[in-house]
PDB file of C-alpha atoms in Angstrom:
ATOM      1  CA  MET D1328      39.984 -24.620  19.963  1.00 52.00           C
ATOM      2  CA  VAL D1329      38.076 -26.501  22.509  1.00 55.00           C
ATOM      3  CA  ASP D1330      35.501 -27.705  19.892  1.00 74.00           C
ATOM      4  CA  ASP D1331      38.251 -29.142  17.920  1.00 89.00           C
ATOM      5  CA  GLU D1332      39.600 -31.066  20.941  1.00 93.00           C
ATOM      6  CA  PHE D1333      35.992 -32.220  21.692  1.00 94.00           C
ATOM      7  CA  ASP D1334      35.457 -33.359  18.173  1.00 94.00           C
ATOM      8  CA  ARG D1335      38.827 -35.216  18.086  1.00 95.00           C
ATOM      9  CA  VAL D1336      38.017 -37.083  21.312  1.00 95.00           C
ATOM     10  CA  PHE D1337      34.482 -37.813  20.299  1.00 95.00           C
ATOM     11  CA  LEU D1338      35.504 -39.154  16.806  1.00 95.00           C
ATOM     12  CA  ALA D1339      38.131 -41.371  18.556  1.00 95.00           C
ATOM     13  CA  VAL D1340      35.383 -43.172  20.435  1.00 93.00           C
ATOM     14  CA  LEU D1341      32.606 -42.927  17.837  1.00 94.00           C
ATOM     15  CA  GLN D1342      33.062 -46.258  15.969  1.00 92.00           C
ATOM     16  CA  ARG D1343      32.995 -48.197  19.214  1.00 88.00           C
ATOM     17  CA  LEU D1344      30.103 -46.096  20.606  1.00 90.00           C
ATOM     18  CA  SER D1345      28.062 -46.442  17.563  1.00 89.00           C
ATOM     19  CA  ALA D1346      28.537 -50.317  17.548  1.00 86.00           C
ATOM     20  CA  ARG D1347      27.552 -50.628  21.198  1.00 87.00           C
ATOM     21  CA  VAL D1348      24.632 -48.254  20.821  1.00 85.00           C
ATOM     22  CA  ALA D1349      23.230 -50.293  17.854  1.00 84.00           C
ATOM     23  CA  ALA D1350      23.068 -53.322  20.053  1.00 80.00           C
ATOM     24  CA  LEU D1351      21.451 -51.325  22.861  1.00 76.00           C
ATOM     25  CA  ALA D1352      18.901 -49.694  20.573  1.00 75.00           C
ATOM     26  CA  GLY D1353      17.898 -52.651  18.494  1.00 73.00           C
ATOM     27  CA  SER D1354      17.887 -50.739  15.170  1.00 75.00           C
ATOM     28  CA  ARG D1355      20.467 -48.819  13.213  1.00 81.00           C
ATOM     29  CA  HIS D1356      18.273 -45.673  12.801  1.00 86.00           C
ATOM     30  CA  ARG D1357      17.579 -45.502  16.504  1.00 86.00           C
ATOM     31  CA  ALA D1358      21.307 -45.947  17.262  1.00 87.00           C
ATOM     32  CA  ASP D1359      22.366 -43.152  14.862  1.00 91.00           C
ATOM     33  CA  ASP D1360      19.833 -40.813  16.507  1.00 92.00           C
ATOM     34  CA  LEU D1361      21.117 -41.784  20.016  1.00 93.00           C
ATOM     35  CA  VAL D1362      24.693 -41.203  19.018  1.00 94.00           C
ATOM     36  CA  GLN D1363      23.835 -37.835  17.675  1.00 95.00           C
ATOM     37  CA  ASP D1364      21.945 -36.976  20.851  1.00 94.00           C
ATOM     38  CA  VAL D1365      24.923 -38.000  22.813  1.00 94.00           C
ATOM     39  CA  TYR D1366      27.100 -35.771  20.743  1.00 96.00           C
ATOM     40  CA  VAL D1367      24.759 -32.842  21.236  1.00 95.00           C
ATOM     41  CA  ARG D1368      24.202 -33.443  24.934  1.00 94.00           C
ATOM     42  CA  LEU D1369      27.855 -33.640  25.742  1.00 95.00           C
ATOM     43  CA  LYS D1370      28.782 -30.661  23.721  1.00 93.00           C
ATOM     44  CA  SER D1371      25.781 -28.582  24.818  1.00 91.00           C
ATOM     45  CA  THR D1372      27.393 -26.919  27.868  1.00 90.00           C
ATOM     46  CA  GLY D1373      30.897 -26.151  28.958  1.00 90.00           C
ATOM     47  CA  ARG D1374      30.594 -28.193  32.083  1.00 93.00           C
ATOM     48  CA  ARG D1375      29.443 -31.412  30.100  1.00 92.00           C
ATOM     49  CA  ARG D1376      32.143 -30.876  27.477  1.00 93.00           C
ATOM     50  CA  ASP D1377      34.700 -30.439  30.165  1.00 93.00           C
ATOM     51  CA  ARG D1378      33.740 -33.585  32.040  1.00 92.00           C
ATOM     52  CA  PHE D1379      33.686 -35.536  28.821  1.00 93.00           C
ATOM     53  CA  LEU D1380      37.201 -34.225  27.829  1.00 93.00           C
ATOM     54  CA  GLY D1381      38.660 -34.662  31.306  1.00 93.00           C
ATOM     55  CA  HIS D1382      37.216 -38.211  32.024  1.00 91.00           C
ATOM     56  CA  ALA D1383      39.655 -41.039  32.289  1.00 91.00           C
ATOM     57  CA  ASN D1384      37.439 -43.084  29.977  1.00 90.00           C
ATOM     58  CA  PRO D1385      35.677 -40.800  27.425  1.00 92.00           C
ATOM     59  CA  TYR D1386      34.050 -43.901  25.669  1.00 90.00           C
ATOM     60  CA  GLY D1387      32.563 -45.012  28.987  1.00 88.00           C
ATOM     61  CA  TYR D1388      31.345 -41.621  29.750  1.00 89.00           C
ATOM     62  CA  ALA D1389      29.745 -41.255  26.230  1.00 91.00           C
ATOM     63  CA  LEU D1390      28.178 -44.738  26.626  1.00 90.00           C
ATOM     64  CA  ALA D1391      26.730 -43.859  29.980  1.00 88.00           C
ATOM     65  CA  THR D1392      25.225 -40.805  28.468  1.00 90.00           C
ATOM     66  CA  ALA D1393      23.742 -43.005  25.597  1.00 89.00           C
ATOM     67  CA  VAL D1394      22.148 -45.490  28.110  1.00 86.00           C
ATOM     68  CA  ASN D1395      20.596 -42.607  30.098  1.00 85.00           C
ATOM     69  CA  LEU D1396      19.203 -40.993  26.939  1.00 88.00           C
ATOM     70  CA  ALA D1397      17.855 -44.385  25.802  1.00 84.00           C
ATOM     71  CA  ARG D1398      16.200 -45.082  29.146  1.00 81.00           C
ATOM     72  CA  GLY D1399      14.585 -41.593  28.937  1.00 79.00           C
ATOM     73  CA  GLY D1400      13.213 -42.484  25.427  1.00 74.00           C
ATOM     74  CA  TRP D1401      12.013 -45.978  26.717  1.00 66.00           C
ATOM     75  CA  ARG D1402      10.121 -44.246  29.635  1.00 67.00           C
ATOM     76  CA  ALA D1403       8.605 -41.741  27.329  1.00 65.00           C
ATOM     77  CA  ASP D1404       7.401 -44.472  24.916  1.00 59.00           C
ATOM     78  CA  ARG D1405       5.953 -46.452  27.786  1.00 59.00           C
ATOM     79  CA  ARG D1406       3.764 -43.561  28.541  1.00 57.00           C
ATOM     80  CA  LEU D1407       2.210 -43.655  25.089  1.00 53.00           C
ATOM     81  CA  VAL D1408      -0.687 -46.046  24.745  1.00 51.00           C
ATOM     82  CA  PRO D1409      -1.462 -47.051  21.132  1.00 53.00           C
ATOM     83  CA  LEU D1410      -5.128 -47.647  21.492  1.00 49.00           C
ATOM     84  CA  GLU D1411      -7.037 -44.471  21.151  1.00 49.00           C
ATOM     85  CA  ARG D1412      -9.118 -45.568  18.127  1.00 45.00           C
ATOM     86  CA  ALA D1413     -12.439 -44.293  19.383  1.00 41.00           C
ATOM     87  CA  ALA D1414     -13.589 -41.341  21.393  1.00 43.00           C
ATOM     88  CA  PRO D1415     -14.740 -42.209  24.927  1.00 50.00           C
ATOM     89  CA  ALA D1416     -18.374 -43.200  24.768  1.00 47.00           C
ATOM     90  CA  THR D1417     -21.097 -42.918  27.386  1.00 49.00           C
ATOM     91  CA  CYS D1418     -22.451 -46.310  28.350  1.00 52.00           C
ATOM     92  CA  ASP D1419     -26.178 -46.553  28.377  1.00 50.00           C
ATOM     93  CA  GLY D1420     -26.211 -50.165  29.875  1.00 50.00           C
ATOM     94  CA  ASP D1421     -27.594 -51.643  26.506  1.00 48.00           C
ATOM     95  CA  LEU D1422     -25.021 -54.315  25.679  1.00 45.00           C
ATOM     96  CA  PRO D1423     -26.736 -57.045  23.667  1.00 49.00           C
ATOM     97  CA  ALA D1424     -23.458 -57.687  21.746  1.00 42.00           C
ATOM     98  CA  VAL D1425     -20.166 -56.132  21.426  1.00 42.00           C
ATOM     99  CA  ASP D1426     -20.230 -55.238  17.794  1.00 48.00           C
ATOM    100  CA  SER D1427     -19.002 -51.651  17.703  1.00 54.00           C
ATOM    101  CA  TRP D1428     -16.057 -49.714  18.800  1.00 53.00           C
ATOM    102  CA  ASP D1429     -18.274 -47.432  20.842  1.00 61.00           C
ATOM    103  CA  ARG D1430     -19.595 -50.373  22.885  1.00 68.00           C
ATOM    104  CA  VAL D1431     -16.042 -51.698  23.159  1.00 68.00           C
ATOM    105  CA  ALA D1432     -14.978 -48.330  24.464  1.00 67.00           C
ATOM    106  CA  CYS D1433     -17.828 -48.304  27.010  1.00 72.00           C
ATOM    107  CA  LEU D1434     -17.050 -51.692  28.177  1.00 78.00           C
ATOM    108  CA  LEU D1435     -13.245 -50.819  28.536  1.00 78.00           C
ATOM    109  CA  SER D1436     -13.929 -47.521  30.357  1.00 79.00           C
ATOM    110  CA  PRO D1437     -13.306 -48.580  33.822  1.00 84.00           C
ATOM    111  CA  LEU D1438      -9.915 -50.132  32.723  1.00 85.00           C
ATOM    112  CA  THR D1439      -6.526 -48.252  33.054  1.00 84.00           C
ATOM    113  CA  GLY D1440      -4.599 -47.284  29.742  1.00 79.00           C
ATOM    114  CA  LYS D1441      -2.209 -50.312  30.243  1.00 84.00           C
ATOM    115  CA  GLU D1442      -5.118 -52.694  30.810  1.00 87.00           C
ATOM    116  CA  LYS D1443      -7.031 -51.380  27.877  1.00 83.00           C
ATOM    117  CA  ALA D1444      -3.804 -51.792  25.656  1.00 81.00           C
ATOM    118  CA  VAL D1445      -3.246 -55.429  26.720  1.00 85.00           C
ATOM    119  CA  VAL D1446      -6.871 -56.409  26.144  1.00 83.00           C
ATOM    120  CA  LEU D1447      -6.933 -54.759  22.734  1.00 78.00           C
ATOM    121  CA  LEU D1448      -3.672 -56.370  21.721  1.00 81.00           C
ATOM    122  CA  VAL D1449      -4.185 -59.877  23.007  1.00 84.00           C
ATOM    123  CA  ASP D1450      -7.815 -60.387  23.183  1.00 82.00           C
ATOM    124  CA  LEU D1451      -9.170 -58.263  20.282  1.00 75.00           C
ATOM    125  CA  ASP D1452      -6.158 -58.175  17.873  1.00 74.00           C
ATOM    126  CA  GLY D1453      -5.012 -61.777  18.638  1.00 81.00           C
ATOM    127  CA  HIS D1454      -1.408 -61.016  19.653  1.00 84.00           C
ATOM    128  CA  THR D1455       0.345 -63.440  21.986  1.00 88.00           C
ATOM    129  CA  LEU D1456       1.424 -62.219  25.424  1.00 90.00           C
ATOM    130  CA  GLU D1457       5.065 -62.081  24.186  1.00 90.00           C
ATOM    131  CA  GLU D1458       4.073 -59.981  21.098  1.00 84.00           C
ATOM    132  CA  ALA D1459       2.016 -57.464  23.256  1.00 83.00           C
ATOM    133  CA  ALA D1460       5.012 -57.263  25.631  1.00 86.00           C
ATOM    134  CA  ALA D1461       7.282 -56.456  22.830  1.00 83.00           C
ATOM    135  CA  LEU D1462       4.907 -53.919  21.338  1.00 80.00           C
ATOM    136  CA  LEU D1463       4.397 -52.182  24.660  1.00 81.00           C
ATOM    137  CA  ARG D1464       8.005 -52.636  25.593  1.00 82.00           C
ATOM    138  CA  ILE D1465       7.224 -54.207  29.048  1.00 88.00           C
ATOM    139  CA  HIS D1466       7.920 -57.533  30.579  1.00 92.00           C
ATOM    140  CA  LYS D1467       5.673 -60.420  29.598  1.00 93.00           C
ATOM    141  CA  GLY D1468       4.708 -61.002  33.330  1.00 93.00           C
ATOM    142  CA  THR D1469       3.490 -57.263  33.499  1.00 93.00           C
ATOM    143  CA  VAL D1470       1.258 -58.012  30.427  1.00 91.00           C
ATOM    144  CA  GLN D1471      -0.060 -61.051  32.008  1.00 94.00           C
ATOM    145  CA  ARG D1472      -0.897 -59.332  35.376  1.00 94.00           C
ATOM    146  CA  ASN D1473      -2.482 -56.315  33.471  1.00 93.00           C
ATOM    147  CA  ARG D1474      -4.563 -58.678  31.375  1.00 94.00           C
ATOM    148  CA  GLU D1475      -5.681 -60.684  34.477  1.00 94.00           C
ATOM    149  CA  ARG D1476      -6.707 -57.459  36.276  1.00 94.00           C
ATOM    150  CA  ALA D1477      -8.453 -56.165  33.199  1.00 91.00           C
ATOM    151  CA  LEU D1478     -10.435 -59.371  32.661  1.00 92.00           C
ATOM    152  CA  ALA D1479     -11.517 -59.415  36.259  1.00 92.00           C
ATOM    153  CA  LYS D1480     -12.834 -55.894  35.921  1.00 91.00           C
ATOM    154  CA  LEU D1481     -14.627 -56.720  32.693  1.00 89.00           C
ATOM    155  CA  GLN D1482     -16.288 -59.818  34.328  1.00 90.00           C
ATOM    156  CA  GLY D1483     -17.547 -57.447  37.106  1.00 88.00           C
ATOM    157  CA  ARG D1484     -18.654 -54.903  34.494  1.00 84.00           C
ATOM    158  CA  LEU D1485     -20.568 -57.572  32.579  1.00 85.00           C
ATOM    159  CA  ARG D1486     -22.178 -58.852  35.709  1.00 87.00           C
ATOM    160  CA  GLU D1487     -23.391 -55.296  36.494  1.00 85.00           C
ATOM    161  CA  LEU D1488     -24.850 -54.851  33.029  1.00 81.00           C
ATOM    162  CA  ALA D1489     -26.539 -58.170  33.112  1.00 83.00           C
ATOM    163  CA  ALA D1490     -28.087 -57.403  36.454  1.00 86.00           C
ATOM    164  CA  ALA D1491     -29.236 -53.879  35.265  1.00 85.00           C
ATOM    165  CA  ASN D1492     -30.892 -55.558  32.245  1.00 81.00           C
ATOM    166  CA  GLY D1493     -32.807 -58.011  34.424  1.00 69.00           C
TER     167      GLY D1493
END
């Protein structure tokens, strides 16, 4: 009987929730997944189910749950760095030209994952700062700061290699 009541209340807010979550998620498919995750989350335990059913604004409660789930997804996506094209290489100091991914990996080895991602996207793949920010789901200013730090590290690394090669 409780499940019937839960489904009735959830269905009453579903259309409005779906529209708002679609605007939040940016794609219909992601929005559908989020709404389904909200349903499962709210129905998963008796405590959550009771809070949803007893809340003065069930739509607001469901929307807050959707926002929290979306934030968790964005945080998880930020941790992924789409750049592991080559296995880490050991650097032998011989760098006459950066013409292979092994040499690029060697040169980029002192950089953090975020710095590597920005350099690969902007300087090697030719994306703008705005495009890189959208791909990495971070602010353009963060992309710019990561790139500046990365380029400073790369300049230092190139100086070290030039000094070692005489």
